[in-house]
Structures are given as C-alpha cells and as structure tokens.
Coordinates of C-alpha atoms in Angstrom, one line a residue:
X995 CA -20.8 0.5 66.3
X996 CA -18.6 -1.5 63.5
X997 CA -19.1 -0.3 60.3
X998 CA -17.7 -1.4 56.7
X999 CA -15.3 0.5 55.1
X1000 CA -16.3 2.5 51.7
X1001 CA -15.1 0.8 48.8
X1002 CA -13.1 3.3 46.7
X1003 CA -13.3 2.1 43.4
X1004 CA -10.0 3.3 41.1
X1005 CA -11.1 5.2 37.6
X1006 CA -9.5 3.0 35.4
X1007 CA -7.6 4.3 32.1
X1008 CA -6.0 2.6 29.5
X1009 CA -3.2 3.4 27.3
X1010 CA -2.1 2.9 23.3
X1011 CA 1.6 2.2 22.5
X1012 CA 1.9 2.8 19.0
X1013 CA 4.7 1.2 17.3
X1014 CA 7.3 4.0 15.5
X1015 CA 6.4 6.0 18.1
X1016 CA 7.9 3.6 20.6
X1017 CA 10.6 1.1 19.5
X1018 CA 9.7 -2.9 19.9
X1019 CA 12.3 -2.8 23.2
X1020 CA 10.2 0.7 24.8
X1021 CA 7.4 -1.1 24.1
X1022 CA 8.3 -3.9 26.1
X1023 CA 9.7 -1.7 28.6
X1024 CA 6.7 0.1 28.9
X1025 CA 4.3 -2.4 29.3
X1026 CA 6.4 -3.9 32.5
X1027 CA 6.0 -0.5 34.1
X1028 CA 2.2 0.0 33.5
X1029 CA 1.4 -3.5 34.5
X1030 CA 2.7 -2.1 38.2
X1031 CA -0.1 0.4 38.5
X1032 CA -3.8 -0.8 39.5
X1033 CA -5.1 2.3 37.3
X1034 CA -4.4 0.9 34.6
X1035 CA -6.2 -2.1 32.9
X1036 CA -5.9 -2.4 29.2
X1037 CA -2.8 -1.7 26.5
X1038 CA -3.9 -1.2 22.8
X1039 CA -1.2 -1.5 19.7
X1040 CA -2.0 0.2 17.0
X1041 CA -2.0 -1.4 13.9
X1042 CA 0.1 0.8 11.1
X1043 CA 0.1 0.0 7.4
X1044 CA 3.8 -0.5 7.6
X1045 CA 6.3 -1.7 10.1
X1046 CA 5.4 -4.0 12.9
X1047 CA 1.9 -5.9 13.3
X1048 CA -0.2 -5.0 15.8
X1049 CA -0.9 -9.0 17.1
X1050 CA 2.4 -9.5 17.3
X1051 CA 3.5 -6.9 19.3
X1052 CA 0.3 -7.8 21.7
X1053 CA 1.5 -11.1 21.9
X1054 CA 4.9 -10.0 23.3
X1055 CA 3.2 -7.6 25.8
X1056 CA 1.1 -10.9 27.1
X1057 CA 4.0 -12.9 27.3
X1058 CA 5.5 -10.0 29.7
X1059 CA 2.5 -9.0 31.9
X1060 CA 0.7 -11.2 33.9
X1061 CA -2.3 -8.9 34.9
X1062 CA -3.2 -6.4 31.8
X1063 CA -5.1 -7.6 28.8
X1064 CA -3.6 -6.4 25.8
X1065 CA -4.3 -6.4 21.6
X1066 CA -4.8 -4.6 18.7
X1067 CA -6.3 -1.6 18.4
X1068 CA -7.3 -1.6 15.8
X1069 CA -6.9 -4.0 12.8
X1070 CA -8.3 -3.9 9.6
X1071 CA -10.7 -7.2 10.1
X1072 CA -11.4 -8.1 6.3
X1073 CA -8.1 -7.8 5.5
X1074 CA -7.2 -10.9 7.5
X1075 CA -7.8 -14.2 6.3
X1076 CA -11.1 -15.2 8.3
X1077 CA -9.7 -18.9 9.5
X1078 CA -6.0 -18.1 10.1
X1079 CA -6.8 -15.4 12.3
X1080 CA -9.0 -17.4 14.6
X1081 CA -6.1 -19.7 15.1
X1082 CA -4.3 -16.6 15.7
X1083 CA -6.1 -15.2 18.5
X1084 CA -7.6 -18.4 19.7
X1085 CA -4.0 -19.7 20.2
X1086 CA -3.2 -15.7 22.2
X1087 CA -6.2 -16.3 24.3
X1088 CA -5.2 -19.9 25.1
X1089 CA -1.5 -18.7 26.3
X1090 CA -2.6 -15.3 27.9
X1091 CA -5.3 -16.9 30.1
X1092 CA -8.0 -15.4 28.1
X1093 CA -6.2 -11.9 28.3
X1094 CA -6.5 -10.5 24.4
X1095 CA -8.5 -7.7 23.7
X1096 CA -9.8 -7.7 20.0
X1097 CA -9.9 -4.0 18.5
X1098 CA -11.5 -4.4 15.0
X1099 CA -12.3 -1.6 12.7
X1100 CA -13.4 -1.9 8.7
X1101 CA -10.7 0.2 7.1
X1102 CA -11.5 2.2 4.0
X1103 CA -15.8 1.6 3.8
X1104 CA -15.9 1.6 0.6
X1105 CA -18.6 3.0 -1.9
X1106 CA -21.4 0.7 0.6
X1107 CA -20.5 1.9 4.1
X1108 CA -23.3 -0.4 5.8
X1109 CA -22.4 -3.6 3.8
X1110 CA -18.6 -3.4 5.2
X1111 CA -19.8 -3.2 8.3
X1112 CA -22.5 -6.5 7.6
X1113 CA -19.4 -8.1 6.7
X1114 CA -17.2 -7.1 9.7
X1115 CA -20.4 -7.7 12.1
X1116 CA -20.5 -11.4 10.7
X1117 CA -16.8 -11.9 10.8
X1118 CA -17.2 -11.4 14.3
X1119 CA -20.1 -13.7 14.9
X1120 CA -18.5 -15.9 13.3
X1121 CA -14.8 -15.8 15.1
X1122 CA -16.9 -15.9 18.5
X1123 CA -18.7 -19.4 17.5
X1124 CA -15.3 -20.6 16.8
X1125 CA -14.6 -20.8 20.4
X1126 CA -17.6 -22.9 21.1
X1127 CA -15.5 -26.1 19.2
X1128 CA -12.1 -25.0 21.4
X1129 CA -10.5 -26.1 24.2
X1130 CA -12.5 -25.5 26.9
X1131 CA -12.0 -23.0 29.4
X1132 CA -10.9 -20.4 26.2
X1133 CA -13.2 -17.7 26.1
X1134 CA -13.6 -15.3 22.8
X1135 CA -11.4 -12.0 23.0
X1136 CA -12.9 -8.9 24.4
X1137 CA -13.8 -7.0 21.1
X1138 CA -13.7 -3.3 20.3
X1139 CA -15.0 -1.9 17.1
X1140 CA -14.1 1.3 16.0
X1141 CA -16.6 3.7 15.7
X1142 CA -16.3 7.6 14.0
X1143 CA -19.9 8.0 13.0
X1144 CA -23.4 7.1 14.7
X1145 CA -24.6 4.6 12.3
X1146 CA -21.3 1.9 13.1
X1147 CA -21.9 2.5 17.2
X1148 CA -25.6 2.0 16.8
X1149 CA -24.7 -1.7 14.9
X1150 CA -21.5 -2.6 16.4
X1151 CA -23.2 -1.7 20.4
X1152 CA -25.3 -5.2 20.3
X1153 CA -22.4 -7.3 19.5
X1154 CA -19.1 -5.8 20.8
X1155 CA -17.7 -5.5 24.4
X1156 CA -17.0 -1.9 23.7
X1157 CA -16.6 1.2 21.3
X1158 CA -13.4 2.6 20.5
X1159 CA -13.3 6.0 19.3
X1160 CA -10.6 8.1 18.3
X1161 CA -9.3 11.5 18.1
X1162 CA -12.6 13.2 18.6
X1163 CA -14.1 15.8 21.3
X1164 CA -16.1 15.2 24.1
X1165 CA -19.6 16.4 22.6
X1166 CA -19.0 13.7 19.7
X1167 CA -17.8 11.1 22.0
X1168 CA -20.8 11.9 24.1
X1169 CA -23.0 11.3 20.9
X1170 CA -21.9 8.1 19.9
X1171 CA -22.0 6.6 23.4
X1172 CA -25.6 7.9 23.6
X1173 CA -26.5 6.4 20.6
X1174 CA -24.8 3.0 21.5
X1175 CA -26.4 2.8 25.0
X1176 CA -29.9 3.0 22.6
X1177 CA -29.5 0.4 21.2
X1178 CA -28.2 -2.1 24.1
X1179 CA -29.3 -2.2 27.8
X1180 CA -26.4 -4.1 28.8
X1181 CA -23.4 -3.0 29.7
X1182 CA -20.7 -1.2 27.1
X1183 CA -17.2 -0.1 27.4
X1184 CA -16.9 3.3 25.5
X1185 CA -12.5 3.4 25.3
X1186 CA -11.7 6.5 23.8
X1187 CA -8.1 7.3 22.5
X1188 CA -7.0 10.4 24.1
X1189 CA -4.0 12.2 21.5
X1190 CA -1.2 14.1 23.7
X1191 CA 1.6 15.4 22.2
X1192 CA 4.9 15.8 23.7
X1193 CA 8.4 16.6 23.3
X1194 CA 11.5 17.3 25.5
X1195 CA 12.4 19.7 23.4
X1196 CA 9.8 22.5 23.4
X1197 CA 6.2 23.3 24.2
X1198 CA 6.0 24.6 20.4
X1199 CA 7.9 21.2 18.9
X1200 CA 4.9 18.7 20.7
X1201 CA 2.3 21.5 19.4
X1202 CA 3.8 21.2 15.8
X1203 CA 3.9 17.5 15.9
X1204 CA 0.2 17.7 17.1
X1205 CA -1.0 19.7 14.3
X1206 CA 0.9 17.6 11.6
X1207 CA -1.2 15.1 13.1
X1208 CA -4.3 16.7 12.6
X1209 CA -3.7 17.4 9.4
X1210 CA -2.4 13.7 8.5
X1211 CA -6.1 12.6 10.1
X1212 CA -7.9 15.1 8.1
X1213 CA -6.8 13.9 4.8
X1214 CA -8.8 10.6 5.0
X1215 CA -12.0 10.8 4.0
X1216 CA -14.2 9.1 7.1
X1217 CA -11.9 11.4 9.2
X1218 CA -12.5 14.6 7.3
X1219 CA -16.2 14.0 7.5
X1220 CA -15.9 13.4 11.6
X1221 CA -14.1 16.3 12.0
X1222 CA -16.8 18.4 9.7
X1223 CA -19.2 17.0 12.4
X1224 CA -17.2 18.1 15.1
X1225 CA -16.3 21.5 14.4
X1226 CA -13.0 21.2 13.9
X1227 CA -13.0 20.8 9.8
X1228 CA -12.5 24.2 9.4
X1229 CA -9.7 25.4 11.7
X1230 CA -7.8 22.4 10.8
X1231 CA -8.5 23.8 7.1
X1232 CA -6.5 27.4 7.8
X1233 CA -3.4 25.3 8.9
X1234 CA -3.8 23.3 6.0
X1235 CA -3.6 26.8 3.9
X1236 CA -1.2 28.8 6.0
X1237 CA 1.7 26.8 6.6
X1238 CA 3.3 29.4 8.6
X1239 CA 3.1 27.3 12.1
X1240 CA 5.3 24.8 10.4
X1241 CA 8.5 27.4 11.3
X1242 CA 7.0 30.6 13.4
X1243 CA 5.0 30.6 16.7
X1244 CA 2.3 28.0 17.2
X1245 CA -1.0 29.6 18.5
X1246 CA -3.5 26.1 18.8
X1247 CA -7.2 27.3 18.9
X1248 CA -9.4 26.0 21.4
X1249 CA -11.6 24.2 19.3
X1250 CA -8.6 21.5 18.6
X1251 CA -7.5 21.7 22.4
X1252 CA -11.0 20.0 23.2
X1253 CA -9.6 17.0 21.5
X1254 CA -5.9 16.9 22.0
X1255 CA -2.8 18.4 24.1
X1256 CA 0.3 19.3 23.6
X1257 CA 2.7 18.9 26.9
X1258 CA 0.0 19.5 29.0
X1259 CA 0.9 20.5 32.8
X1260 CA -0.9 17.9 35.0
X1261 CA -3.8 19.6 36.2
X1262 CA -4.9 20.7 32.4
X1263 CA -4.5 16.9 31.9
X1264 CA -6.7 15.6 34.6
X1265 CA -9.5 18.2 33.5
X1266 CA -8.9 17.0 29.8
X1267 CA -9.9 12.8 30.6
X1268 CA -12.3 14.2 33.3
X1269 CA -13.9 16.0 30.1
X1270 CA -14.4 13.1 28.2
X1271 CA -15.3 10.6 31.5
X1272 CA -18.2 13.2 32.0
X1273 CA -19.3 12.5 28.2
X1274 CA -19.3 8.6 28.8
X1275 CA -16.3 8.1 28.2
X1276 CA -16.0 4.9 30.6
X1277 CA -12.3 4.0 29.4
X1278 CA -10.0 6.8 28.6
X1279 CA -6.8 5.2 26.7
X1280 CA -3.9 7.8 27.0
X1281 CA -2.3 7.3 23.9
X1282 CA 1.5 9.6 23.8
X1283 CA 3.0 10.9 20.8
X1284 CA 7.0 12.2 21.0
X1285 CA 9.0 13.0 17.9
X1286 CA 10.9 11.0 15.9
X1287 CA 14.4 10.9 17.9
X1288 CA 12.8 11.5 21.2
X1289 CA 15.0 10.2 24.1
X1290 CA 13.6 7.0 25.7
X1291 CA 14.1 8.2 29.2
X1292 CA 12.2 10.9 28.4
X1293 CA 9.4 8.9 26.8
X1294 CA 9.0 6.3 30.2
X1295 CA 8.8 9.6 32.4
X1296 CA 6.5 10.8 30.6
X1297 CA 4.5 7.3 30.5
X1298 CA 4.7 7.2 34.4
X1299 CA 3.7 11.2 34.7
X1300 CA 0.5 10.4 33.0
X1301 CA -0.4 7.4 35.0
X1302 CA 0.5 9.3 38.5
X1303 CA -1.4 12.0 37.2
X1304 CA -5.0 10.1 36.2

C-alpha cells in the first residue's frame, strides 16, 4: 500500500546583523549567504543611536535577497516623523514584494509607560490603514514590537504579528509569551534575540566582550528592572563592583549563561535555542557579537557554523 511521505517541517531561526558589529559590505555579504539556507527566514538590523540607520541597511538587504524578509529591529517609532515613514516603508514593501518586517519598540517610556505605548499602538493603527489608500497588491509590513515587561506583550499581542524580546532567559521569555497568547487566540510570532559572543582570539576575550555587554544593558533603566525580574540584577551587580574580569580569568556564572554564550561548542548551542523554543520561543534570531577588529572571514564562518548547527 502507497503511503504519503511525512512532512518534515524545518525549525526556522532568524538572525540580527547589527551594524558596527558587521561593516555595511559583511552585512551585505552576509545576507547573500543566509538567503541560501531554508532555515532561515527573517534578518533584523538593529537600529543604533549613531552610525547607520537600520531602514536603510534593510533596504539594501531586500535589494540583495530575493527570498528573506528583512527590517528593523527595532526603531524607535515616535521618533520618526509619522507620514514620512509610511512613505518609507510603503515605498520598501512596494520594491521588496511585500518583504519588510517592521520591528518597532518605544524607546525611553518616559515618566507614563502605558501612554507611550497608547501612542506607539495608534501609530501603528494608523500606518496599517495607510495601506488601505496604496497601490494595490501592497500589504502592511509584518510588525514586531518590542517587549521587556508583561504589561507591553499583553497590549502589543492584539495588534502585532509578533513579540520581539531581547536579551532575557528562557523562564522570562516563557512569561511574556504566556501572557501574550492571553490576550490573543490567533496566531503570534514570539522572535527572541539570542546574544552569543565570539572571538577568534580567545574563549576568555568573547566572554569579556559578553559581560561588557551585560553591563552596558544593565545601565538603562527598563533593562535594569528586566534583569531584577530575571535574576540576573544581582550577579551582573558584582561585576559591576569588582572589575577584576576586565584583565584576570573570566569565571561567567550560570545564571547569565541561561541568557547568553560566549563561543559556545555546537552542541551547548543547540541546547541553548532548544531552551528557549521549549519556552515559546517560536522564532529564535541568532544575533553574533565579535570584537571590534575581528577578521571578516572569521565572522562569515562563524555566521555559517550557527546556521549548520540550528
């Protein structure tokens, strides 16, 4: 007797390619190479206070792939002027074949955390009713709002396409997607960016450049108070004090390993995203860190490690 062939369905994963990490060319480069594998299926850009805009550097990854949706991730939505930035992305979406992904976060909340997000919620409302009066056939970006805290997942859930947490562990990743899938009985990306840390150099250079990271996180207030929630607040604290790791040997302490490596071997890797996929995690986004001066070779290996590795 004939019978169908299982279906096995790839786990996909998603990357970050964070400008000043990678240079505008690597970035480029890199985007080429990941568009070969079916694994993954999204590239986010980072969007730094300095240096080059996130949009920008999306729009060149479009240009290059024909496959991968790609955008920011994230951008500071009130910053941007509300009617230029529709023409923005409605013009990305128009040349990409509807292939922009929207990653939106509030910035600083100011002294009335749940009237910046009002504010962001309607800006999005209104950008996706935008499209109704454009060309048709151009569809409104898929949107991710960043999320640290329960309150933002719970509002953003009924209007975004997904959440996009960030530097966190599993057991708080696994809170804010339960919360989210509360409040919406449809269906909800949860991308999560996954830290690692590496460098050619030495297993204790990526785990310095990892904890300079941490503490680079912790000294902004809405990530202070997620790491307080997570348990971390207080070993990142000692390192903060005792600057000692800066020049003698690195010992990392579990509770920080939950949330981020340091030139992990591939089977600590593969239990690492399997950690968070098992929290809800539906769309881990490797996002690699190398030191400033890192060799570019060095840096596309690595990039191609992690995708035969997941």
């Amino acid at each position: 007797m004939w019978r169908p062939q299982s279906i096995v369905r790839l786990e996909r994963i998603g990357f970050a390619l964070r400008p000043g990490v990678f240079s505008a060319q690597e970035i480029k480069e890199t985007a080429v190479v990941l568009e070969l594998s079916d694994r993954v299926s999204r590239i986010f850009v980072p969007d730094m206070r300095t240096g080059y805009e996130s949009l920008e550097i999306a729009s060149s990854i479009l240009a290059l792939t024909k496959r991968l949706p790609s955008g920011s991730g994230v951008i500071r939505l009130l910053e941007h002027d509300p009617q230029l930035l529709t023409r923005r992305v409605q013009t990305l979406q128009a040349l990409s074949s509807n292939r922009l992904v929207l990653g939106v976060g509030t910035g600083s909340p100011g002294p009335q955390p749940g009237e910046t997000v009002s504010a962001l919620l309607q800006r999005l409302d209104d950008l996706k009713k935008a499209f109704g009066e454009f060309l048709q056939g151009v569809k409104p970006p898929e949107i991710y709002v960043a999320a640290l805290k329960l309150g933002i997942a719970k509002r953003a859930a009924s209007m975004a396409d997904g959440l996009l947490l960030n530097f966190c562990s599993p057991q708080h990743a696994s809170k804010l997607v339960e919360a989210a899938r509360g409040e919406r009985s449809e269906r909800i990306d949860f991308a999560c960016y996954l830290k690692i840390f590496y460098s050619s150099q030495s297993d204790e250079a990526a785990q310095r450049l990892m904890l300079q990271e941490f503490l680079n996180y912790d000294s902004t207030p809405q990530y202070h108070e997620m790491f307080l929630q997570d348990g971390t607040a207080k070993t990142i604290s000692k390192f903060k004090e005792n600057g000692g790791w800066k020049s003698g040997p690195v010992d990392v302490p579990k509770e920080l390993l939950r949330v981020s490596l340091a030139n992990p071997r591939s089977d600590d890797l593969v239990q690492y995203v399997k950690s968070f996929r098992q929290a809800g995690v539906t769309l881990p986004v490797a996002y690699p860190y190398f030191p400033s001066g890192e060799d570019a070779r060095f840096k596309l290996e690595t990039v191609n490690r992690i995708v035969k590795s997941l």
